[in-house]
Each structure stands twice: as structure tokens, then as C-alpha cells.
Amino acid sequence: MRLLNGTKRMCGVWLAFAIVTSLAAQTAKPFVGRFFCREAGITLVLDAYEENVEVPGMAFLGKTYGYLSGRGIYGLWMVWQAEVKDQEATLNFTSDSGSDNQKVKLTLVDATHIEMQTLGSIAFKKAVGRKWVKLDSKLIFEKLKD
């Protein structure tokens, strides 16, 4: 009986360890994956830790940290520089034409959401009707399942 209780306890400890380890692994690199902003209808494909993302239609550029695209958004924006510190990441984007640059700060909200805040005077724009409209300076993105 004593051996059985010890075995149950040890199995419980191992199960708890496995759960904690898997949760830590999921949040170890929160700025990697595909993220979608429902409000603006845009997608952010990102690996803020390494240049591992190939931009569709621009393979000749090699791999980047990621890109931003979506319905009606003005062009495609590539991440050419990324820096991660704890629960925040700073990204530098350039437009596909190379004429505009934008710096943003990403903040981890929870395990599946990040907030993107634009820094500087340039803003991402989206076509609404026949006009270009600036997107909000703060957008919430949800991580999509692979």
C-alpha cells in the first residue's frame, strides 16, 4: 500500500512537471508565428528571433524577420530588423517599394495575443472605398494555430 501511494505521488509530480514544461515551451518564443488583427484585416507573419521568414513573391531577398499584409493594406511591409527584450519586441518595417519605413513596438498581452503600437510619424494605411485611411496606432493581433 505504501509503495502504491509513493508511485501515485511520483506520477503526479512527473505529470505536473510535464505540463509546466510544455506551457513554458509554448511561451518561450511568443513573437513567432502567424498573427491576425480582426479589426484591420491584416496578417503579421513573424519570427522576431531569427531571419527565418520568406516573403511571398520576394524570395530573391532571402529570409527576413517577417512581413505584414492584408486586404486593402497599402503594399506589403517587410520586417528588416527585430529586437526582443522580455515581453516586448521592437520591429522595423519597410514597404515593398522601399520608400517608407515604420517602427513598431509589440507587447505580449497573453499567451495568444500581442499589441502592436506604431512609433513615429508614418502609419500603415488601408484602402477604404476610394480613400487611403490610416490604421489605428494600436492594434491587437491574435496568434493563429499552425
Coordinates of C-alpha atoms in Angstrom, one line a residue:
M1 CA 0.0 0.0 0.0
R2 CA 2.8 2.4 0.9
L3 CA 4.6 1.6 -2.4
L4 CA 1.4 2.3 -4.3
N5 CA 0.9 5.7 -2.7
G6 CA 4.5 6.7 -3.4
T7 CA 4.2 5.6 -7.0
K8 CA 1.0 7.7 -7.4
R9 CA 2.7 10.7 -5.9
M10 CA 5.7 10.3 -8.2
C11 CA 3.5 10.0 -11.2
G12 CA 1.6 13.2 -10.1
V13 CA 4.9 15.0 -9.8
W14 CA 6.1 13.9 -13.3
L15 CA 2.7 14.9 -14.8
A16 CA 2.9 18.3 -13.2
F17 CA 6.5 18.8 -14.4
A18 CA 5.4 17.8 -18.0
I19 CA 2.6 20.3 -18.0
V20 CA 4.7 23.1 -16.7
T21 CA 7.5 22.3 -19.2
S22 CA 5.1 22.3 -22.2
L23 CA 3.5 25.6 -21.1
A24 CA 6.9 27.2 -20.7
A25 CA 8.0 25.9 -24.2
Q26 CA 4.9 27.5 -25.8
T27 CA 5.6 30.9 -24.3
A28 CA 9.4 30.7 -24.6
K29 CA 9.2 32.5 -28.0
P30 CA 6.0 34.4 -28.0
F31 CA 6.9 36.5 -31.1
V32 CA 7.0 33.7 -33.6
G33 CA 4.1 32.6 -35.7
R34 CA 1.2 33.9 -37.8
F35 CA -0.9 36.6 -36.1
F36 CA -4.2 38.2 -37.3
C37 CA -5.8 41.5 -36.5
R38 CA -9.6 41.2 -37.0
E39 CA -10.2 44.9 -36.7
A40 CA -7.9 45.8 -39.6
G41 CA -8.0 42.5 -41.5
I42 CA -4.2 42.2 -41.6
T43 CA -1.8 39.3 -41.0
L44 CA 1.6 39.5 -39.4
V45 CA 3.9 36.6 -40.1
L46 CA 6.8 36.8 -37.7
D47 CA 10.0 35.3 -36.2
A48 CA 11.4 38.2 -34.2
Y49 CA 14.3 36.0 -33.0
E50 CA 15.8 34.9 -36.3
E51 CA 15.6 35.7 -40.0
N52 CA 13.5 32.6 -40.9
V53 CA 10.6 34.0 -42.9
E54 CA 10.4 34.1 -46.7
V55 CA 8.2 36.9 -48.0
P56 CA 5.8 35.6 -50.7
G57 CA 6.9 36.7 -54.2
M58 CA 10.2 38.1 -52.9
A59 CA 12.3 35.0 -52.4
F60 CA 15.2 36.9 -54.1
L61 CA 15.6 39.0 -50.9
G62 CA 16.3 35.9 -48.8
K63 CA 14.8 35.3 -45.4
T64 CA 13.6 38.2 -43.2
Y65 CA 12.1 38.5 -39.7
G66 CA 8.6 38.6 -41.2
Y67 CA 6.1 40.6 -43.1
L68 CA 2.7 42.4 -42.7
S69 CA 0.0 42.1 -45.4
G70 CA -3.8 42.1 -45.7
R71 CA -6.9 43.0 -47.6
G72 CA -6.6 46.6 -48.8
I73 CA -3.4 47.4 -46.9
Y74 CA -1.1 49.6 -48.9
G75 CA 1.6 47.2 -50.2
L76 CA 3.5 44.6 -48.3
W77 CA 5.6 45.6 -45.3
M78 CA 8.7 43.5 -44.5
V79 CA 10.5 43.3 -41.1
W80 CA 14.1 44.1 -41.7
Q81 CA 15.2 44.4 -38.1
A82 CA 13.8 43.0 -34.8
E83 CA 14.9 43.2 -31.2
V84 CA 13.3 41.3 -28.4
K85 CA 13.5 42.2 -24.7
D86 CA 11.4 40.2 -22.2
Q87 CA 7.7 40.7 -23.1
E88 CA 8.3 43.3 -25.8
A89 CA 9.7 43.4 -29.3
T90 CA 10.7 46.4 -31.5
L91 CA 10.4 45.8 -35.2
N92 CA 11.5 48.0 -38.1
F93 CA 9.4 47.6 -41.3
T94 CA 10.0 48.8 -44.8
S95 CA 7.4 48.9 -47.6
D96 CA 7.8 46.6 -50.6
S97 CA 8.7 49.7 -52.7
G98 CA 11.4 50.7 -50.1
S99 CA 10.0 54.3 -49.9
D100 CA 8.5 54.1 -46.4
N101 CA 9.8 52.8 -43.1
Q102 CA 7.8 52.2 -39.9
K103 CA 8.9 51.3 -36.4
V104 CA 6.5 49.4 -34.1
K105 CA 6.6 48.0 -30.6
L106 CA 4.9 44.7 -29.9
T107 CA 3.8 43.9 -26.3
L108 CA 2.7 40.4 -25.2
V109 CA -0.8 40.7 -23.8
D110 CA -1.3 37.0 -23.0
A111 CA -0.3 33.6 -24.5
T112 CA -2.2 34.2 -27.7
H113 CA -2.5 38.0 -28.2
I114 CA 0.0 40.8 -28.9
E115 CA -0.5 44.5 -29.1
M116 CA 1.2 46.4 -31.9
Q117 CA 1.8 50.1 -31.4
T118 CA 3.3 52.3 -34.2
L119 CA 6.2 54.6 -33.3
G120 CA 7.0 57.6 -35.4
S121 CA 5.1 59.6 -38.0
I122 CA 4.5 57.1 -40.8
A123 CA 1.3 55.0 -40.4
F124 CA 0.1 51.8 -42.1
K125 CA -2.7 52.7 -44.5
K126 CA -5.6 50.7 -45.8
A127 CA -7.9 51.3 -48.8
V128 CA -11.5 52.1 -47.6
G129 CA -13.7 52.9 -50.6
R130 CA -11.6 55.2 -52.7
K131 CA -9.5 56.7 -49.9
W132 CA -6.4 55.7 -48.0
V133 CA -7.2 55.6 -44.3
K134 CA -4.5 55.4 -41.6
L135 CA -4.8 52.3 -39.3
D136 CA -5.1 52.9 -35.6
S137 CA -1.8 53.4 -33.8
K138 CA -2.6 50.4 -31.5
L139 CA -3.8 47.1 -32.9
I140 CA -4.4 43.7 -31.2
F141 CA -3.3 40.6 -33.0
E142 CA -4.3 37.0 -32.2
K143 CA -2.0 34.1 -32.8
L144 CA -3.3 31.7 -35.4
K145 CA -2.8 28.0 -35.0
D146 CA -0.4 26.4 -37.4

